[in-house]
Short mmCIF file of C-alpha atoms in Angstrom, two decimals:
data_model
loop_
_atom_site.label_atom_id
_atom_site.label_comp_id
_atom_site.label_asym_id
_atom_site.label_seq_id
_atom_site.Cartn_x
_atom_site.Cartn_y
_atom_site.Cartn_z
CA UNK A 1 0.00 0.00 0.00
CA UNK A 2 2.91 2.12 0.54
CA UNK A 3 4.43 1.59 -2.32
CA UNK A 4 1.18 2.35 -4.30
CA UNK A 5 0.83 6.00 -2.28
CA UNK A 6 3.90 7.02 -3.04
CA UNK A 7 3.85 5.91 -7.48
CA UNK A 8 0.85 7.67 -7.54
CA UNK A 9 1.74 10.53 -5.85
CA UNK A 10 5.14 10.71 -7.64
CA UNK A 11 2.44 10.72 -11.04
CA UNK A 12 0.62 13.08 -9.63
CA UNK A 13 3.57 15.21 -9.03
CA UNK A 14 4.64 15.12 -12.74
CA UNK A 15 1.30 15.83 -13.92
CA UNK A 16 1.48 19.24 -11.75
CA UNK A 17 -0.79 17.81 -9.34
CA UNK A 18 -0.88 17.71 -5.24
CA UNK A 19 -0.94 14.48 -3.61
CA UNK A 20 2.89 14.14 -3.60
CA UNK A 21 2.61 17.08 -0.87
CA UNK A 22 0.23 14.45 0.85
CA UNK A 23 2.27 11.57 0.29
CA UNK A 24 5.24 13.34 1.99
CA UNK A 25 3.32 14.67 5.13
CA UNK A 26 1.81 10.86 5.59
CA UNK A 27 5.42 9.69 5.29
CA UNK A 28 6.46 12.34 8.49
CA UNK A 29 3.49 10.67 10.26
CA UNK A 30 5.19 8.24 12.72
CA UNK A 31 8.03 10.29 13.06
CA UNK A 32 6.14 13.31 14.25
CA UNK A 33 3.75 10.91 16.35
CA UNK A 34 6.49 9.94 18.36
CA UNK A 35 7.75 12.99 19.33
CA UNK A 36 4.60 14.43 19.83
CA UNK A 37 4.16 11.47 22.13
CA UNK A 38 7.03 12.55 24.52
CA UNK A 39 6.36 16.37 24.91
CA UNK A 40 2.71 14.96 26.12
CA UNK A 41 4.42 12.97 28.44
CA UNK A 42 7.40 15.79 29.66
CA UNK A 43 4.87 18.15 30.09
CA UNK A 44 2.37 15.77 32.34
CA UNK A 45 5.65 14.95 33.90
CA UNK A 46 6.25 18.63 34.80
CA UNK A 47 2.96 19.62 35.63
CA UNK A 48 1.89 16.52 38.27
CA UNK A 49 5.18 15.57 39.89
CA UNK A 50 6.26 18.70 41.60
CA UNK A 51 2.27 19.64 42.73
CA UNK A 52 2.24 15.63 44.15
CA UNK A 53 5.38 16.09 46.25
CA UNK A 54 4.28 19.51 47.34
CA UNK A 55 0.71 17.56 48.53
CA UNK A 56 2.46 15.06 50.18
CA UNK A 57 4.90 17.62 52.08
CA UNK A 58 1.53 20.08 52.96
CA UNK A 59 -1.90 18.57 52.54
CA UNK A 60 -2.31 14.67 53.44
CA UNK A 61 -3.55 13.57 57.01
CA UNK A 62 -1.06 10.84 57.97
CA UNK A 63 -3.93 8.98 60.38
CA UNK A 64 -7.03 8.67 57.57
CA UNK A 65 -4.47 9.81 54.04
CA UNK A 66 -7.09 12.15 53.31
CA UNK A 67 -6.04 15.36 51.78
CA UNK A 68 -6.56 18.83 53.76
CA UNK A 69 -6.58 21.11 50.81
CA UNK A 70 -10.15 20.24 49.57
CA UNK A 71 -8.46 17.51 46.67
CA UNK A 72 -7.47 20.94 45.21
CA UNK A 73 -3.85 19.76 44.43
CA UNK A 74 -5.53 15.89 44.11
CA UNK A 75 -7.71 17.80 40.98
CA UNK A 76 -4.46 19.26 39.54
CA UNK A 77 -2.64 15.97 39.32
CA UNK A 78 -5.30 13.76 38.46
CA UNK A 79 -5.91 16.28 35.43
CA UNK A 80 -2.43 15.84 34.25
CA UNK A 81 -2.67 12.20 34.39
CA UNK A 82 -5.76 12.21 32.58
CA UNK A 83 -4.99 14.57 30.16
CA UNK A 84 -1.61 13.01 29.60
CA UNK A 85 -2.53 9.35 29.23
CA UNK A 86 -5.68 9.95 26.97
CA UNK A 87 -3.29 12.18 24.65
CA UNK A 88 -0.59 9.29 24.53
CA UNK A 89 -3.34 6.42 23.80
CA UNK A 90 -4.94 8.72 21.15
CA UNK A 91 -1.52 9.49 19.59
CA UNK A 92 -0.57 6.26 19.03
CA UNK A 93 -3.76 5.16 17.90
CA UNK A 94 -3.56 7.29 15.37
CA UNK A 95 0.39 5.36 14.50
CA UNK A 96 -0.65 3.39 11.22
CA UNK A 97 2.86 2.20 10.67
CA UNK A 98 5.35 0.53 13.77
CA UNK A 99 8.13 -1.67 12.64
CA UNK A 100 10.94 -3.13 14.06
CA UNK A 101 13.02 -6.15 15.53
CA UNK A 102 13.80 -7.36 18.81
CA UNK A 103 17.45 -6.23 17.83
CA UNK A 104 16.16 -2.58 17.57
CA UNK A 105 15.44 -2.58 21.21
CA UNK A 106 19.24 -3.30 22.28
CA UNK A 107 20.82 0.13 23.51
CA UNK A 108 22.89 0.45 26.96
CA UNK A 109 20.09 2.45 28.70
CA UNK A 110 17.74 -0.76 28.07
CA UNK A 111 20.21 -3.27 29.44
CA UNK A 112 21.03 -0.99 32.73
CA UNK A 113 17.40 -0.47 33.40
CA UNK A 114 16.37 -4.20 32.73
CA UNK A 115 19.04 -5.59 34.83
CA UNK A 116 18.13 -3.37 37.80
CA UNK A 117 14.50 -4.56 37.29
CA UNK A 118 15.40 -7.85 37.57
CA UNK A 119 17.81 -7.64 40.74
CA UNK A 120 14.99 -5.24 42.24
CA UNK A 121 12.39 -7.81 41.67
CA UNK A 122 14.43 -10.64 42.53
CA UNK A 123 15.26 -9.17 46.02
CA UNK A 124 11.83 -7.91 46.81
CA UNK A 125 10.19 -11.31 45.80
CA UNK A 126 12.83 -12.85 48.30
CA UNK A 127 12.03 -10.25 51.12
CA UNK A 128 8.57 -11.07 50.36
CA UNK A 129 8.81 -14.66 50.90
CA UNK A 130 10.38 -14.71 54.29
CA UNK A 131 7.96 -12.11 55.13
CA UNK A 132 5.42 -14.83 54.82
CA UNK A 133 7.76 -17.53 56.03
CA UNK A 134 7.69 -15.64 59.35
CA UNK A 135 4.19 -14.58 60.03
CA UNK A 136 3.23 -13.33 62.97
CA UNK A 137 6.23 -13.62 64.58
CA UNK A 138 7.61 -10.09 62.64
CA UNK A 139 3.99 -8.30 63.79
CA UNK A 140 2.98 -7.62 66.91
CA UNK A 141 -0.69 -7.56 67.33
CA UNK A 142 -2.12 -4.10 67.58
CA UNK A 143 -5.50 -3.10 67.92
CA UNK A 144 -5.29 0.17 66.81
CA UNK A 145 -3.48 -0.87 63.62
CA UNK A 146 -4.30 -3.62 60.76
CA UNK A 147 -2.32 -6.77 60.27
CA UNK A 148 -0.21 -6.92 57.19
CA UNK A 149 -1.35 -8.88 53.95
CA UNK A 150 1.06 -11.20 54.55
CA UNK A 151 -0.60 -12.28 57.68
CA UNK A 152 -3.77 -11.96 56.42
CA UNK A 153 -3.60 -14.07 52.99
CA UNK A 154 0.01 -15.39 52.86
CA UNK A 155 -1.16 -18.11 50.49
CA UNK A 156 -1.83 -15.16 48.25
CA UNK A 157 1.48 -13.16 49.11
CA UNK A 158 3.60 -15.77 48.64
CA UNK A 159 2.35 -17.31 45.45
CA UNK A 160 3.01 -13.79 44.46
CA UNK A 161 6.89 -13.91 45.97
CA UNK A 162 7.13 -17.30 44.10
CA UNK A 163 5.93 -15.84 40.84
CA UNK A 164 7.84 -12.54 41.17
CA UNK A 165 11.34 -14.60 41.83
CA UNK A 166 10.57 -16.04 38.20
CA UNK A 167 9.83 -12.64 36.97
CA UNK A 168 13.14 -11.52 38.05
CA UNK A 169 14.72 -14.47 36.82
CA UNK A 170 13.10 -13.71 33.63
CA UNK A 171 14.05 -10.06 33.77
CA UNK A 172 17.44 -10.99 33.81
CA UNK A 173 17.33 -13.28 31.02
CA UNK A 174 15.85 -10.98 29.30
CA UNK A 175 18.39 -8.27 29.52
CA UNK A 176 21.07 -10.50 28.40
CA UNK A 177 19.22 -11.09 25.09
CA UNK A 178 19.16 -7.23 24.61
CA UNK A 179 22.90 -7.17 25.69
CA UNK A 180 24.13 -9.90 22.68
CA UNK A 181 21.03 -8.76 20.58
CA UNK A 182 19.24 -12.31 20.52
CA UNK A 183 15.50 -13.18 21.60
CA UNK A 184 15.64 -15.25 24.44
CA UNK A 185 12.22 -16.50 23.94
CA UNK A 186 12.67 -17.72 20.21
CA UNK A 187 13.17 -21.17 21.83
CA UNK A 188 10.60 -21.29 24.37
CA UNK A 189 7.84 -18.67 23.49
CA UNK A 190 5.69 -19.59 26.51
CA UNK A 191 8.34 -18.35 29.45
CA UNK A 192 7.14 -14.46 27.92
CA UNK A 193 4.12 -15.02 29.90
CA UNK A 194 5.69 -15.26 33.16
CA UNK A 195 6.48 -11.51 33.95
CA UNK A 196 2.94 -10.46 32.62
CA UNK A 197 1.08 -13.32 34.96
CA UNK A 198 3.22 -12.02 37.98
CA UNK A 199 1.44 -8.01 37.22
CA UNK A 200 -1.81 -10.07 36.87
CA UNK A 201 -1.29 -11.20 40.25
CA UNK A 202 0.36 -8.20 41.74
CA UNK A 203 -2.71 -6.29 40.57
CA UNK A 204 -5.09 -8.73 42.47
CA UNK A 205 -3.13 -8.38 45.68
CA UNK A 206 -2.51 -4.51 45.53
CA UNK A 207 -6.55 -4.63 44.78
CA UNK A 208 -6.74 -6.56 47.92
CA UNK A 209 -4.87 -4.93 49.87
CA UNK A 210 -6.57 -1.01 48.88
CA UNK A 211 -9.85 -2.83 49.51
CA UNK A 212 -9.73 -3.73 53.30
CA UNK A 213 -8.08 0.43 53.99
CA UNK A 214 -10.14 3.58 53.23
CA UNK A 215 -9.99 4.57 49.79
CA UNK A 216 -7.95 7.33 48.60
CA UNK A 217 -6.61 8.82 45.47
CA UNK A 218 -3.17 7.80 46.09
CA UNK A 219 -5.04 4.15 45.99
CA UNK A 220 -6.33 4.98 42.36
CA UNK A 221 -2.85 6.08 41.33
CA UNK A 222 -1.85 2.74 42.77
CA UNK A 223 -4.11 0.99 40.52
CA UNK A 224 -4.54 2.47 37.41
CA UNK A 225 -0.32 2.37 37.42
CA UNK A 226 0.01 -1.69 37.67
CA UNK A 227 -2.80 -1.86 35.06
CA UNK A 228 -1.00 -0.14 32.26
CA UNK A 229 2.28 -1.94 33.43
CA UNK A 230 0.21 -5.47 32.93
CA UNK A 231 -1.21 -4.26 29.43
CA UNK A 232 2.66 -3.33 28.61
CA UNK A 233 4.00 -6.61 29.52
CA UNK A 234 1.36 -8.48 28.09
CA UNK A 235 1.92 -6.64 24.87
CA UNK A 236 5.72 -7.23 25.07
CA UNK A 237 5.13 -10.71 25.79
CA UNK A 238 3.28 -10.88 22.53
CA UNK A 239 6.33 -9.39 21.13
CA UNK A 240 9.21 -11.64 22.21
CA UNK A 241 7.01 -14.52 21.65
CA UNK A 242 6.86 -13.55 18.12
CA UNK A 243 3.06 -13.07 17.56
CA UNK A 244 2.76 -9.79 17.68
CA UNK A 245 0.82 -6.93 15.45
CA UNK A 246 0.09 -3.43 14.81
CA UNK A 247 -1.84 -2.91 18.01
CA UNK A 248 0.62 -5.00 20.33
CA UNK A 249 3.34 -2.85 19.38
CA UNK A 250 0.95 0.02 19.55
CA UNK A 251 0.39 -1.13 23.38
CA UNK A 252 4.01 -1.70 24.12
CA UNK A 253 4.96 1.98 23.70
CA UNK A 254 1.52 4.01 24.90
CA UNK A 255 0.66 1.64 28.05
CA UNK A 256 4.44 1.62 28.73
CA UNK A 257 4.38 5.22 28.73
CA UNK A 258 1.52 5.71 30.35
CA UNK A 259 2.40 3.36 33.00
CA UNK A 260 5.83 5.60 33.13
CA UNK A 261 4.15 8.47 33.65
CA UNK A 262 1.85 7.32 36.78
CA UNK A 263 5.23 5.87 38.12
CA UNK A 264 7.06 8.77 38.02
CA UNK A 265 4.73 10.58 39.85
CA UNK A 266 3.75 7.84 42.38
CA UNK A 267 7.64 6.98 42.99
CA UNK A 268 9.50 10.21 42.42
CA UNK A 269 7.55 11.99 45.50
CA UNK A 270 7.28 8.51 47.62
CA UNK A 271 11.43 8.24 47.42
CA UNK A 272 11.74 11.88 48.01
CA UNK A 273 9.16 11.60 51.16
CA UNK A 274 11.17 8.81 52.62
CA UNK A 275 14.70 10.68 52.20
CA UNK A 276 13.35 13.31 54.07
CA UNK A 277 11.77 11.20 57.31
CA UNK A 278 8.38 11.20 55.94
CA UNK A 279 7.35 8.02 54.83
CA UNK A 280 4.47 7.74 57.01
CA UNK A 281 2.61 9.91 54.51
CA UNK A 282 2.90 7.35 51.59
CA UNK A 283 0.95 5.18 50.44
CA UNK A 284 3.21 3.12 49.49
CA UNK A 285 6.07 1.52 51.14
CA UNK A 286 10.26 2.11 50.11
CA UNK A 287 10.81 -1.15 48.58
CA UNK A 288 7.60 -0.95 46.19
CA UNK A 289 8.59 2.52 45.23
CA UNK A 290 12.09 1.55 44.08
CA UNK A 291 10.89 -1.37 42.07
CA UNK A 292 8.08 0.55 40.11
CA UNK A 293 10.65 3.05 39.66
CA UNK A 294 13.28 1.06 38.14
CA UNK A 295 10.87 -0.69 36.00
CA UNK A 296 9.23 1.97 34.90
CA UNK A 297 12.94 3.50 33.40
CA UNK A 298 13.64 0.03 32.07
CA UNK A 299 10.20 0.32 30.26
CA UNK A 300 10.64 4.57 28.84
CA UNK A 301 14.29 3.04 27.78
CA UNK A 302 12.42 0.57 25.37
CA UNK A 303 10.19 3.33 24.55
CA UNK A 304 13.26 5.34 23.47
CA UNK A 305 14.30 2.79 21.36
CA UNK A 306 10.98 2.00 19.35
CA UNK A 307 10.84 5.41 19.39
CA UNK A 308 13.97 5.87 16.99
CA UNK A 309 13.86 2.97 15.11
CA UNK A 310 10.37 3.57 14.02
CA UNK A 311 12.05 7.61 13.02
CA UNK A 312 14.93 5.48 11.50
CA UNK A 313 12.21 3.11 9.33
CA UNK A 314 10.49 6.67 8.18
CA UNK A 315 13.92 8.19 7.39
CA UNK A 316 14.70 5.07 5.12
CA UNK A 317 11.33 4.99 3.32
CA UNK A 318 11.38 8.33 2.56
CA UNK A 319 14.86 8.32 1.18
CA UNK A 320 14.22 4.98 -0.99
CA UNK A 321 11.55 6.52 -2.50
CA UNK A 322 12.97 9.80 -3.19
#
């Protein structure tokens, strides 16, 4: 179809018409796409991080997690997310043409990023595991305060640890392949699902666990983050498996971006809050924080990369046909 576009606009062009004018702006498509895809996501960046942190520093009750200011600031970042997320989705909706290899992926940002994930996941899962190993003997009962979810389900929590050791395992293996620029899954397409079955059930336990506490924004945040992250890996998985399409690929960059965005702003001002002594207005604890944060760069890294390669296919086409 391409090729068609472009001999009849060519044609046209000799015949003193138009469409090669068309042509030519369809062919700037994906590369202007993508970039208009990152300002969206700088400037919702920009606008919800720095009014989060200054809501967790000024307006959240650290007995109920209520905010004081009337959900003014709440309005403001829950706007930007929004805002930002529906623009990114629409964007790349609108992407008719996303090509490229599992070798396009390989850069040393990727491979950093991926192998942090993994060691961050493999550590938590492990932490998590003799959390539950333990039970009550690392809580002591407290009737003004609610027993962990490790106490509470631990069948739950730890076929979550179990699954999220795998994950990391898989992480790892994973960033070798973009290291030496080989699939890792070519030979066993299956293991792909692994890391997208371990969101699945990290999303039922965070769901869980928001349930049985009063409901807050910071909750939603929670939630609506881990869902793009499990539409992202599933889409990836669908990827290195080798069965993927136009709206996979589609998936992998605007969920992972979206999913990058709410992390940013979940993690950025949870970190901060804890290097300053005030983790007791999160929502969510250190060791959570770190590894959504370090996933979430190992996921805009990958983003990055599709990002230029599909640029780099647009650049070629153009200049073939020229």
């Amino acid at each position: 179809m391409r090729d068609i576009k472009w001999v009849i606009g060519l044609k046209d062009c000799q015949n003193g018409g138009h469409r090669c004018a068309t042509a030519e702006q369809d062919e700037k498509g994906p590369e202007s796409m993508m970039k208009k895809m990152w300002i969206v996501f700088a400037v919702a960046c920009i606008l919800a991080i720095p009014v989060r942190l200054y809501q967790l520093m000024n307006f959240v009750d650290s007995k109920t997690g209520f905010f004081t200011d009337g959900n003014v600031t709440a309005g403001i970042v829950s706007a930007a997310l929004i805002l930002g997320c529906a623009a990114i989705l629409l964007l790349s909706h609108r992407e008719k043409s996303i090509s490229f290899t599992f070798g396009d992926l390989s850069g040393f940002p990727a491979v950093i990023f991926g192998g942090l994930s993994g060691a961050a996941l493999l550590i938590y899962s492990l932490h998590q595991l003799m959390l539950v190993a333990a039970g009550r003997d690392t809580w002591y009962d407290d009737t003004l305060e609610q027993l962990p979810i490790w106490v509470q389900h631990p069948g739950l929590y730890g076929a979550l640890a179990l699954l999220g050791a795998l994950a990391a395992i898989n992480f790892l293996v994973l960033t070798w392949g973009l290291a030496v620029g080989r699939n890792p899954y070519a030979a066993l397409p299956a293991s792909a699902l692994i890391v997208p079955l371990w969101s699945c059930l990290d999303l039922t336990v965070m769901f869980v666990r928001y349930t049985e506490v009063v409901n807050t924004i910071e909750s939603l945040y929670s939630m609506f983050m881990v869902i793009f992250l499990l539409l992202c890996l599933f889409a990836q998985s669908r990827f290195w498996a080798g069965v993927d399409d136009l709206l996979s690929r589609r998936l992998m960059i605007s969920a992972g971006m979206c999913y990058g965005l709410l992390a940013l702003t979940v993690t950025v001002p949870n970190l901060l809050m804890y290097a300053m002594g005030r983790g007791a207005f999160c929502s969510m604890s250190m060791e959570s924080s770190v590894l959504y944060l370090v996933v979430a760069l190992f996921l805009l890294a990958l983003s990055v990369k599709l990002a230029c390669a599909g640029n780099a296919d647009a650049r070629y086409e153009k200049k073939s046909f020229n």
